[in-house]
CSV table of N, CA, C and O in Angstrom, one decimal:
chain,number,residue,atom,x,y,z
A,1,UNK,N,-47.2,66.2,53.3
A,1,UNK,CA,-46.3,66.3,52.2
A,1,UNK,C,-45.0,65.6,52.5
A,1,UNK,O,-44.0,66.2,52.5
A,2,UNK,N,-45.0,64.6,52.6
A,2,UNK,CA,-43.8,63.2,52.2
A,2,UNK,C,-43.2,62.7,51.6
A,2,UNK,O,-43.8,63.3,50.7
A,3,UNK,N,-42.2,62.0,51.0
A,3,UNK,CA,-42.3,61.2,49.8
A,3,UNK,C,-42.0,59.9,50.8
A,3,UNK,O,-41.5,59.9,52.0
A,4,UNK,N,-42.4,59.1,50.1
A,4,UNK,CA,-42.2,58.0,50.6
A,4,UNK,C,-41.4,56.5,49.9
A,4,UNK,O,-41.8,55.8,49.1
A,5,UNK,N,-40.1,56.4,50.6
A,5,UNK,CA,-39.1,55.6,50.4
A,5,UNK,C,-39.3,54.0,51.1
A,5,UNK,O,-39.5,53.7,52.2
A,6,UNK,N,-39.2,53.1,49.7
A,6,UNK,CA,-38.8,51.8,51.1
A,6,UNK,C,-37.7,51.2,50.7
A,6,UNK,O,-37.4,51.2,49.5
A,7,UNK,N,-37.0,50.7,51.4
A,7,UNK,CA,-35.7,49.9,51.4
A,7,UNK,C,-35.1,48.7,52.4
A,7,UNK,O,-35.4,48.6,53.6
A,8,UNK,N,-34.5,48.1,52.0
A,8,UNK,CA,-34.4,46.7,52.8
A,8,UNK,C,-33.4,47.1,54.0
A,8,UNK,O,-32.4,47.7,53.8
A,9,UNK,N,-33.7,46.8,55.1
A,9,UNK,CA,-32.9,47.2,56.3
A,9,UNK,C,-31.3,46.3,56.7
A,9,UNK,O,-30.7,46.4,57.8
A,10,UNK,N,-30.9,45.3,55.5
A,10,UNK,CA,-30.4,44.7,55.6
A,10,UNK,C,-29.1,45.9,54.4
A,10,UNK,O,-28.0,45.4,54.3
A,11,UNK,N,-29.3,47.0,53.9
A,11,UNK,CA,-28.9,47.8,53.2
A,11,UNK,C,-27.9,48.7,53.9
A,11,UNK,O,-28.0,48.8,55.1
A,12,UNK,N,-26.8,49.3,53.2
A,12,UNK,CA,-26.1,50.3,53.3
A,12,UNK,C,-26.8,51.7,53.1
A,12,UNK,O,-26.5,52.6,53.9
A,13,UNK,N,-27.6,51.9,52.3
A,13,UNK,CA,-28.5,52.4,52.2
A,13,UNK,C,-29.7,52.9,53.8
A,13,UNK,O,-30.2,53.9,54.3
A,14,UNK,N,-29.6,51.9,54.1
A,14,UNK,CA,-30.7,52.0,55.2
A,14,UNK,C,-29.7,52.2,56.6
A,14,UNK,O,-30.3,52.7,57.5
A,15,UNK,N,-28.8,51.8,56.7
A,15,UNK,CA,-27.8,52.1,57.9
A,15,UNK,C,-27.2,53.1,57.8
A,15,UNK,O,-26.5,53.3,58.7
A,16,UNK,N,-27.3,54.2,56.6
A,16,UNK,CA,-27.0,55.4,56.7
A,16,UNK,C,-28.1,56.2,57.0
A,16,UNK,O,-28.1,57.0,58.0
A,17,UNK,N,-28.9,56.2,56.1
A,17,UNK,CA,-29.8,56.4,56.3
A,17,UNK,C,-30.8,56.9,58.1
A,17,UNK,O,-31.7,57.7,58.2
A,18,UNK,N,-30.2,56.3,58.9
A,18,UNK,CA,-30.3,55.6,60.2
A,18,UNK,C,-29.6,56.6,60.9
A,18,UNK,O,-30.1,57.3,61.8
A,19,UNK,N,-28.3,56.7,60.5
A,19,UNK,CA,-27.1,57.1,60.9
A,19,UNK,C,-27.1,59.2,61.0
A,19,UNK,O,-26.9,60.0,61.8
A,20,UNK,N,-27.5,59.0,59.5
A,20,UNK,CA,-27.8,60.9,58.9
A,20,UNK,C,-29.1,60.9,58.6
A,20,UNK,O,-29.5,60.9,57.4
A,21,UNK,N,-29.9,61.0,59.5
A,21,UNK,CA,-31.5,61.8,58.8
A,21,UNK,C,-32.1,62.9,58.1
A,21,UNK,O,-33.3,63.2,57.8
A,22,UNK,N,-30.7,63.6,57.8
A,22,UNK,CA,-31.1,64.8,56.8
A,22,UNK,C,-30.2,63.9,55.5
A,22,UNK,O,-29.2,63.2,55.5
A,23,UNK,N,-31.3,64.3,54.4
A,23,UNK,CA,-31.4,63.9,53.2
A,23,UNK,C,-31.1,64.6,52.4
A,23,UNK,O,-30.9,65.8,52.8
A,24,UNK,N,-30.8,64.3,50.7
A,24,UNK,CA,-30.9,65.7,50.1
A,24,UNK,C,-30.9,64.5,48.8
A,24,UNK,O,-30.2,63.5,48.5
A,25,UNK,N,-32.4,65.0,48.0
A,25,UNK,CA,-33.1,63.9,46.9
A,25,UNK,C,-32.7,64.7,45.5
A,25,UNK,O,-32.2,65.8,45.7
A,26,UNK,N,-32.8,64.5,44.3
A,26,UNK,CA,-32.1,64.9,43.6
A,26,UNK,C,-33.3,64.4,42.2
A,26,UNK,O,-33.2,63.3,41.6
A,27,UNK,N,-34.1,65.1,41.9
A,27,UNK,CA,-34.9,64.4,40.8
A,27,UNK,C,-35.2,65.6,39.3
A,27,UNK,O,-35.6,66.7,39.4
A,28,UNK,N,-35.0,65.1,38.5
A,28,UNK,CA,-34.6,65.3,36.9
A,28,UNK,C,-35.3,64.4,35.9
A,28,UNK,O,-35.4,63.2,35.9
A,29,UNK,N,-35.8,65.5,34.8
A,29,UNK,CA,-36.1,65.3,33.8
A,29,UNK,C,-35.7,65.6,32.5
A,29,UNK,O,-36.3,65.5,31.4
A,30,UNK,N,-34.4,65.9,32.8
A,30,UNK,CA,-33.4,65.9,31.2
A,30,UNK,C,-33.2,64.7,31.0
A,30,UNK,O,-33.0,63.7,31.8
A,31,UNK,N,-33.1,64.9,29.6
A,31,UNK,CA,-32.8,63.7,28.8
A,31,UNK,C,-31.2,63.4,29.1
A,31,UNK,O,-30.6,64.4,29.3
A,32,UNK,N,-30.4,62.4,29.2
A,32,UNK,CA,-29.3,61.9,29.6
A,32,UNK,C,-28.1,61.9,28.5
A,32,UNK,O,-26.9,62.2,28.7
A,33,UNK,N,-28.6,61.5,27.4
A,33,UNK,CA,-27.7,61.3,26.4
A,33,UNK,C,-27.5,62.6,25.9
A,33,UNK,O,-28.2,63.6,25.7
A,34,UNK,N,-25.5,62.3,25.5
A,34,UNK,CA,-25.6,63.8,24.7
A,34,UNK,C,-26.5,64.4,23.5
A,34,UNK,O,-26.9,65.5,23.3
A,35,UNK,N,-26.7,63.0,22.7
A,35,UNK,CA,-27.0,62.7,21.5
A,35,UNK,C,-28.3,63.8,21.4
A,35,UNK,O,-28.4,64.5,20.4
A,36,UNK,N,-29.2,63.7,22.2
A,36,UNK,CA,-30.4,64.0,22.9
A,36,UNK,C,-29.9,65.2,23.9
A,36,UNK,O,-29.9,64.8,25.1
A,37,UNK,N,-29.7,65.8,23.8
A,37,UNK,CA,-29.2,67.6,24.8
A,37,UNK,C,-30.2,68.1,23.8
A,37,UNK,O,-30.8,69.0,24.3
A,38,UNK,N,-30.4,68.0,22.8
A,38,UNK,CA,-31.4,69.5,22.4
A,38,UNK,C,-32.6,68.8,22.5
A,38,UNK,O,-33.4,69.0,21.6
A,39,UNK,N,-33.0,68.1,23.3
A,39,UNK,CA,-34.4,67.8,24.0
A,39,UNK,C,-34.8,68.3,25.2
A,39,UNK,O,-36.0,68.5,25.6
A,40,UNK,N,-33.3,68.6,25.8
A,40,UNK,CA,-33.4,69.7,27.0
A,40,UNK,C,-34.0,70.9,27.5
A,40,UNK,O,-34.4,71.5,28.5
A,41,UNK,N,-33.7,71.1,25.3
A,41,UNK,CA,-34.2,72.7,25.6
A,41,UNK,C,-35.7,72.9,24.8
A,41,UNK,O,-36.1,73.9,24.3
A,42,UNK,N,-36.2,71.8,25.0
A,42,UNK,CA,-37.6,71.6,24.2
A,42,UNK,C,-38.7,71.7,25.4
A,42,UNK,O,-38.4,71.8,26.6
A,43,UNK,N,-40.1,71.7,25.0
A,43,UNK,CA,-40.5,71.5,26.1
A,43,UNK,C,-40.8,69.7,26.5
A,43,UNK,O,-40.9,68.9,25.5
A,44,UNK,N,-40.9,69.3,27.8
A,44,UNK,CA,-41.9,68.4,27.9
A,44,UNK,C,-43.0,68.5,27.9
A,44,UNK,O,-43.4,69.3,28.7
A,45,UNK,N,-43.9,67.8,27.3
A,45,UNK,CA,-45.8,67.3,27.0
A,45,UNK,C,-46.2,68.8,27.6
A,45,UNK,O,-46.9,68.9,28.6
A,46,UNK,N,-45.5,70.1,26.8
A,46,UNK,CA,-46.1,71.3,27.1
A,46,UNK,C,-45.5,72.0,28.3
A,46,UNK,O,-46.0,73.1,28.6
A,47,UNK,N,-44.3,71.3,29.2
A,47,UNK,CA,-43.9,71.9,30.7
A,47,UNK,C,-42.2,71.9,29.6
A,47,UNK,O,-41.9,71.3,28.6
A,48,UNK,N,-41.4,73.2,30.6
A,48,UNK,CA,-40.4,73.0,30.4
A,48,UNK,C,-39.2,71.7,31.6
A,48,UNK,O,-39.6,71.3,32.7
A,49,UNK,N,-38.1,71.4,31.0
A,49,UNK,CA,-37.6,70.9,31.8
A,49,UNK,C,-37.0,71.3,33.0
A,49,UNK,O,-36.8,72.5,32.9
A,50,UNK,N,-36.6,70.6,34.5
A,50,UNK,CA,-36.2,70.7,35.5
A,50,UNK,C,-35.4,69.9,36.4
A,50,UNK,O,-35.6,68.7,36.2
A,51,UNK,N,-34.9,70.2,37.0
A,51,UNK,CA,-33.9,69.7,38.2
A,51,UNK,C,-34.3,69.9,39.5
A,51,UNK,O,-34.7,71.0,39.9
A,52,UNK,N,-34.4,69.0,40.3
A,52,UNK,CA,-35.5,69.8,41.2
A,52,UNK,C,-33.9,69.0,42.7
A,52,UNK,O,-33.3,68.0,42.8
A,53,UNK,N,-33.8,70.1,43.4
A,53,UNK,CA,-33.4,69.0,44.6
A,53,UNK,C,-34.1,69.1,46.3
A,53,UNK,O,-34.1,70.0,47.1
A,54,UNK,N,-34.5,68.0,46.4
A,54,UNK,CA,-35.6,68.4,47.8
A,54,UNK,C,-34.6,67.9,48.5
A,54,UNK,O,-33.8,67.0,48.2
A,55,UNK,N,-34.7,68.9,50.0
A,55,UNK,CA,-34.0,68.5,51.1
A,55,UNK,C,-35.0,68.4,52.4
A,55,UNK,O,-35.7,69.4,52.5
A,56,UNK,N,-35.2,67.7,53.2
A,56,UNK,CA,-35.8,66.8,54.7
A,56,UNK,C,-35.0,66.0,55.0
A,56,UNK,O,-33.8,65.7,54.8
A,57,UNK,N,-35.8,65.6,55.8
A,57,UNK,CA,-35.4,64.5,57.4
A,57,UNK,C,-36.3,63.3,56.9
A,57,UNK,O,-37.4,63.3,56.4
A,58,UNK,N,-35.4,62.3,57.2
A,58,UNK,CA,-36.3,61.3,57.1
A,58,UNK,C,-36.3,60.5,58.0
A,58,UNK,O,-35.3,60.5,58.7
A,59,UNK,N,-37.6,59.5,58.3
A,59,UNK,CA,-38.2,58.6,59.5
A,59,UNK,C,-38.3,57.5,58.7
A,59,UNK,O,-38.6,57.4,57.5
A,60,UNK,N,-38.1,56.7,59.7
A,60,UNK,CA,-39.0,55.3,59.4
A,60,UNK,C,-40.3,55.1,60.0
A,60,UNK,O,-40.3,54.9,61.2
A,61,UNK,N,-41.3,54.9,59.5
A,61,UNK,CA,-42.3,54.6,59.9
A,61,UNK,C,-42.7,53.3,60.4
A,61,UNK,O,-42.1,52.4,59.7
A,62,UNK,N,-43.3,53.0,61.1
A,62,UNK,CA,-43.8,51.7,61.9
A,62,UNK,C,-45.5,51.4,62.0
A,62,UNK,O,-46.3,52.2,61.6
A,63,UNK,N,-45.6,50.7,62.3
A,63,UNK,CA,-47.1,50.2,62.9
A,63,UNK,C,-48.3,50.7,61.8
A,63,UNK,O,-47.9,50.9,60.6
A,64,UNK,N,-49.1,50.8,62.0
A,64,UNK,CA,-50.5,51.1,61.6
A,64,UNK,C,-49.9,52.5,60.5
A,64,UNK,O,-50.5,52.6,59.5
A,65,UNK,N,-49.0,53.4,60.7
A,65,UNK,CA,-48.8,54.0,59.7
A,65,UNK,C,-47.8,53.9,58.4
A,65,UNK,O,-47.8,54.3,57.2
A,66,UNK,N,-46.8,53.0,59.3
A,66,UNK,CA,-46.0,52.1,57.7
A,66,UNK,C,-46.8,51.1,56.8
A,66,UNK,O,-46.5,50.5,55.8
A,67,UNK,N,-47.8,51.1,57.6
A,67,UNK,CA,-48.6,49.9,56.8
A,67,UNK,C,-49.8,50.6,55.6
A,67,UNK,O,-50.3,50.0,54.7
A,68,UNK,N,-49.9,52.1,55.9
A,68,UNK,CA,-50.5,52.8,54.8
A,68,UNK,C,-49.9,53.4,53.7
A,68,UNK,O,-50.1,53.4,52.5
A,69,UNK,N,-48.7,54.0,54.5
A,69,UNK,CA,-47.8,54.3,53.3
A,69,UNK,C,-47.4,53.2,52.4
A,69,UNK,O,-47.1,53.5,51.2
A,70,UNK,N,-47.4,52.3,52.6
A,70,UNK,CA,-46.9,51.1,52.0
A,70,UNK,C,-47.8,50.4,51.2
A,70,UNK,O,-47.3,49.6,50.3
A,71,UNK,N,-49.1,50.5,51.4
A,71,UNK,CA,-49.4,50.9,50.5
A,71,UNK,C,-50.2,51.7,49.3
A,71,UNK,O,-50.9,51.4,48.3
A,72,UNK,N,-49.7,53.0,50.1
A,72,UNK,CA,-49.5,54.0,49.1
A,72,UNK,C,-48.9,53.6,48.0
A,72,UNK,O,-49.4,53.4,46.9
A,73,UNK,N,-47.7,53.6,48.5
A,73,UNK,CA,-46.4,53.4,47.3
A,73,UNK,C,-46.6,52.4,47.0
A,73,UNK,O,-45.9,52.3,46.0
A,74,UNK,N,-47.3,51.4,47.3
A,74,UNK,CA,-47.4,49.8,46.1
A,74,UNK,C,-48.4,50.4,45.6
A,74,UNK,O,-48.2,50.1,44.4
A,75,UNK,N,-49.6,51.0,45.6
A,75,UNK,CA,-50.4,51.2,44.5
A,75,UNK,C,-49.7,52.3,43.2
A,75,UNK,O,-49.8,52.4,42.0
A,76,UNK,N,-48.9,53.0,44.0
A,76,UNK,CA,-48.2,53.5,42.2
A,76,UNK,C,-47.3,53.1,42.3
A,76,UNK,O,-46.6,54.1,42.6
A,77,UNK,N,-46.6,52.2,42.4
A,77,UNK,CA,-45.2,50.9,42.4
A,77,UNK,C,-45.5,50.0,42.3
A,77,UNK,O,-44.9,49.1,43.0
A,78,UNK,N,-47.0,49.4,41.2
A,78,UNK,CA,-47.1,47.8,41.3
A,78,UNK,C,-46.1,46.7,41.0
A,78,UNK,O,-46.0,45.6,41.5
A,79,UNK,N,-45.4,47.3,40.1
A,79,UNK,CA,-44.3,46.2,39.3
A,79,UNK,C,-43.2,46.2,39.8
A,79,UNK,O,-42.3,45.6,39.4
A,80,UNK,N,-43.2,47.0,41.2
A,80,UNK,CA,-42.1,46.6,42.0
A,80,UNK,C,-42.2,46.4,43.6
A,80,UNK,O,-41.5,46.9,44.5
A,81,UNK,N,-43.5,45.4,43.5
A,81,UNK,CA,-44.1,44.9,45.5
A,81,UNK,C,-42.9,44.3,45.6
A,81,UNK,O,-42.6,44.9,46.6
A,82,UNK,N,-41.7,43.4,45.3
A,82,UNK,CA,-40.3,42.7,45.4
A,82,UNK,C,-40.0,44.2,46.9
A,82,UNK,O,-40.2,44.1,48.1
A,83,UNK,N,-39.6,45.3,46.2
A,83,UNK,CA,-39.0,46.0,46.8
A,83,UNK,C,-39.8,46.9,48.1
A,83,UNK,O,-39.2,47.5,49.0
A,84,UNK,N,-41.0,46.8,48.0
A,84,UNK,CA,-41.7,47.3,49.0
A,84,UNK,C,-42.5,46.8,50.1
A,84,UNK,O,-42.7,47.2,51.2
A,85,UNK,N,-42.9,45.4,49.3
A,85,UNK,CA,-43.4,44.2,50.6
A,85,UNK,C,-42.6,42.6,50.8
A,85,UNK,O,-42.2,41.8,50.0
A,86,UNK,N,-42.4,42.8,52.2
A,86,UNK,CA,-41.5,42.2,52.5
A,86,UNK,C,-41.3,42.2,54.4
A,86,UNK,O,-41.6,43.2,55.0
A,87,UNK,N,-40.7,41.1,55.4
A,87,UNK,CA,-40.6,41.3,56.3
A,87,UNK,C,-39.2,42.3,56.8
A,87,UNK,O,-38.9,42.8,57.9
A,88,UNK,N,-38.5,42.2,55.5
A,88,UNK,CA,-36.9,43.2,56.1
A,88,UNK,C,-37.4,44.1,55.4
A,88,UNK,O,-36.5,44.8,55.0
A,89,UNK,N,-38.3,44.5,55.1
A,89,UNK,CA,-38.4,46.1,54.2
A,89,UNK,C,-38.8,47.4,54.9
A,89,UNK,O,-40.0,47.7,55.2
A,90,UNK,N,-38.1,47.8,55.0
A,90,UNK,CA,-38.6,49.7,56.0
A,90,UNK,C,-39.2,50.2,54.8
A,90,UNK,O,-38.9,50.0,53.6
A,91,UNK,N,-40.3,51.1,55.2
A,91,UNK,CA,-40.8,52.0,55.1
A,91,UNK,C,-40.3,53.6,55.9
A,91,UNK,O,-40.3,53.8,57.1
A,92,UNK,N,-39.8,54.7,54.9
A,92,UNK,CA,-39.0,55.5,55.2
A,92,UNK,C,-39.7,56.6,54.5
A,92,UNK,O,-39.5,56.4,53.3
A,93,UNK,N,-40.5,57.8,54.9
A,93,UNK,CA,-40.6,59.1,54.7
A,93,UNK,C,-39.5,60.2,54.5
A,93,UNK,O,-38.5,60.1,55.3
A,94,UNK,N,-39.5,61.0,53.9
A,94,UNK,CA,-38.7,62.0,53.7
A,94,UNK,C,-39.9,63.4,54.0
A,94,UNK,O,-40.8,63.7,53.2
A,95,UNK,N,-39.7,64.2,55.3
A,95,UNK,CA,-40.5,65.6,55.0
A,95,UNK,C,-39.4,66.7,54.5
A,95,UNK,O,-38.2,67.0,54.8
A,96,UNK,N,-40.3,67.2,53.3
A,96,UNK,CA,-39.3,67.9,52.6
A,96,UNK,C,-39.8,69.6,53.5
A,96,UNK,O,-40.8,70.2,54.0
A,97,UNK,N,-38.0,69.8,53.2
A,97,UNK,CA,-38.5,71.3,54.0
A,97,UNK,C,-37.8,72.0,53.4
A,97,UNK,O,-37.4,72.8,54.1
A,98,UNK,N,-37.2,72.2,51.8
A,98,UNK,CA,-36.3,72.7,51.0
A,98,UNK,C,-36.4,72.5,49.6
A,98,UNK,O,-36.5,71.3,49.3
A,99,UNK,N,-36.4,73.4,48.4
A,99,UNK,CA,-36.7,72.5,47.5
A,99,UNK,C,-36.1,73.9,46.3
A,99,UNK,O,-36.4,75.1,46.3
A,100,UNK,N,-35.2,73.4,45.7
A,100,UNK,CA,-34.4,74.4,44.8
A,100,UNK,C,-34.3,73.8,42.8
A,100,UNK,O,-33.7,72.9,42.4
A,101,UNK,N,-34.9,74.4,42.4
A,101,UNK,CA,-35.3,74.4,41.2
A,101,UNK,C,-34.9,74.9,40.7
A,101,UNK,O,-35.2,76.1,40.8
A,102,UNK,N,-33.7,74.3,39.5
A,102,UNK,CA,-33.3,74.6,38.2
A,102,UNK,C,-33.5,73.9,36.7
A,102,UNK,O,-33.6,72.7,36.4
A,103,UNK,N,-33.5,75.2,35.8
A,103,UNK,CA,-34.1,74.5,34.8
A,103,UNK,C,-33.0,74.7,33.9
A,103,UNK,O,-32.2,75.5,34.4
A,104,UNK,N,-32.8,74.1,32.6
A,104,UNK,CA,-31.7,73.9,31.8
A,104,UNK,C,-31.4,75.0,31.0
A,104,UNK,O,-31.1,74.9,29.8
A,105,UNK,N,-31.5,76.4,31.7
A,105,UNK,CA,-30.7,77.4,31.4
A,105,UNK,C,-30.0,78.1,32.5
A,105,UNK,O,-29.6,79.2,32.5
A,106,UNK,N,-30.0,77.0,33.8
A,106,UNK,CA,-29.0,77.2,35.2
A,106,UNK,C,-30.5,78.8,35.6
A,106,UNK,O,-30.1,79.5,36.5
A,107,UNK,N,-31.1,78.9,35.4
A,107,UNK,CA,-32.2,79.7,36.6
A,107,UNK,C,-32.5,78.8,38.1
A,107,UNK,O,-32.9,77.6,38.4
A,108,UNK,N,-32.3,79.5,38.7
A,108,UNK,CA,-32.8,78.9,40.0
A,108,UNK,C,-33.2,79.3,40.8
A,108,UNK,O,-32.8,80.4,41.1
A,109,UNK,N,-34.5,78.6,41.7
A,109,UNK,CA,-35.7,79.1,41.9
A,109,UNK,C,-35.3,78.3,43.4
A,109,UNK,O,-34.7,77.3,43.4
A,110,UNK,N,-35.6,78.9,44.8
A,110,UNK,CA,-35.9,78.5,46.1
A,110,UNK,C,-36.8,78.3,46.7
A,110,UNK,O,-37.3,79.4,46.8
A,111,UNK,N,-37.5,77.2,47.3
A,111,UNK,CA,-38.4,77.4,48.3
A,111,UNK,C,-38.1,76.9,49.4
A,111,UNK,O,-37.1,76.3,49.7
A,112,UNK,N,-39.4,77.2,50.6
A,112,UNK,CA,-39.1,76.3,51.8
A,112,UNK,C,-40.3,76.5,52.4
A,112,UNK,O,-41.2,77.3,52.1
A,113,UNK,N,-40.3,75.6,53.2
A,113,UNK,CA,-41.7,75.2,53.9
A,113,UNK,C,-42.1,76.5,54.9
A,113,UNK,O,-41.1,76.6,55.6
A,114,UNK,N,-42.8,77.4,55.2
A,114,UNK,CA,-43.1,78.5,56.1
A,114,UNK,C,-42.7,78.3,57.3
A,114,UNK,O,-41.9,79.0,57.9
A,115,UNK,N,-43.4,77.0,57.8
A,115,UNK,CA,-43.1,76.3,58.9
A,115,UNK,C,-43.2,74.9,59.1
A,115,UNK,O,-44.1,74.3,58.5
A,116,UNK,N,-41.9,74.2,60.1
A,116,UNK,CA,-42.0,72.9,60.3
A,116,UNK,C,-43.5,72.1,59.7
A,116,UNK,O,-44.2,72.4,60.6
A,117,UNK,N,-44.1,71.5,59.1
A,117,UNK,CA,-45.1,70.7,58.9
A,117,UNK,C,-46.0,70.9,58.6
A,117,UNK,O,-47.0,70.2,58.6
A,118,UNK,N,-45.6,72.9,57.9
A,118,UNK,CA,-46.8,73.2,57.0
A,118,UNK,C,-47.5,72.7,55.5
A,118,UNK,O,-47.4,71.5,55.2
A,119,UNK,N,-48.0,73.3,55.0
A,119,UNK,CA,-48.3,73.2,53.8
A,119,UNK,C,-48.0,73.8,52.9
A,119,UNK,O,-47.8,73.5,51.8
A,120,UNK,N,-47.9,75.1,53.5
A,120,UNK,CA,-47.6,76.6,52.7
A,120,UNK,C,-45.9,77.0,52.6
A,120,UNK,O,-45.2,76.9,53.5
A,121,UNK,N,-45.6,77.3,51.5
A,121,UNK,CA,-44.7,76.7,50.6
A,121,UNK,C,-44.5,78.6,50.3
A,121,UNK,O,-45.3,79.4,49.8
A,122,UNK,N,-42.9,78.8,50.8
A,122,UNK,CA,-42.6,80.7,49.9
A,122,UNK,C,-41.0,80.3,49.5
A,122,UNK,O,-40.1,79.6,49.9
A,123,UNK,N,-41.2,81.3,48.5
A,123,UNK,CA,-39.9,81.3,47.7
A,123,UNK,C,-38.9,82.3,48.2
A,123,UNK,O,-39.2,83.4,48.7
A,124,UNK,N,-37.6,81.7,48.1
A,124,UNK,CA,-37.3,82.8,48.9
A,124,UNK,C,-36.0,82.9,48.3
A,124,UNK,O,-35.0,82.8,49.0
A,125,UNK,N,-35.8,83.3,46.6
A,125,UNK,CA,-34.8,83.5,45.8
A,125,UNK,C,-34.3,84.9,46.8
A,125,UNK,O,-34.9,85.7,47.4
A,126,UNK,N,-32.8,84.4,46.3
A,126,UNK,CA,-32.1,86.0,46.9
A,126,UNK,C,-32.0,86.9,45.6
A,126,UNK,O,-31.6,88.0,45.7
C-alpha cells in the first residue's frame, strides 16, 4: 500500500523531498468554487464527500523496482509519460501509515496502519 509519486530530480520539490522523508498528502473532493458549496453537501455518484490527509515516509525507488512502479503510474497517467518517463525523473513512494478523514460537516475519522508494513488498517478516533 504506496502511492506512488514521480518528479524531476532537478526540482525543489525533490530536494526537499530528500531532505524531510515524512510527508503529509492532502487529497479532496469538494467542489472548489463558492458558487458550487452546495455540491459539497450533496452526494458524489452515490458516496458522500471527503478530505482525506495521508501521512508516510517516502523513498525513492531505484533499479528493477522503479522501473515497475513506473509503470504502474504511466498506465493510469497516460497523458502525462512527459512527467514520469524520463532520464532526470525519480520515482518516489509514499508508505502511508496515517490517514484522517473528514467530511464536509468537519466529522473526523482516524486511522493507522496496525503495524509498520501492514495491511490491516484500525481506527483509532478518540
Amino acid at each position: 500500500e504506496v502511492l506512488i509519486v514521480s518528479t524531476r530530480r532537478s526540482t525543489k520539490k525533490y530536494a526537499t523531498l530528500c531532505a524531510n522523508r515524512n510527508v503529509a498528502l492532502l487529497v479532496h473532493d469538494f467542489a472548489g468554487e463558492n458558487e458550487s458549496d452546495l455540491l459539497n453537501y450533496t452526494a458524489l455518484e452515490g458516496r458522500p464527500r471527503h478530505s482525506i490527509t495521508l501521512s508516510g515516509v517516502v523513498r525513492e525507488e531505484s533499479g528493477e523496482m522503479a522501473e515497475r512502479y513506473r509503470a504502474i503510474h504511466l498506465e493510469k497517467n497516460q497523458a502525462y509519460a512527459q512527467f514520469i518517463v524520463g532520464d532526470d525523473i525519480a520515482i518516489l513512494t509514499v508508505e502511508i501509515e496515517t490517514a484522517r478523514v473528514c467530511d464536509v460537516n468537519d466529522r473526523v475519522s482516524h486511522f493507522e496502519r496496525q503495524q509498520r508494513g501492514s495491511a490491516v488498517w484500525v481506527q483509532t478516533d478518540l
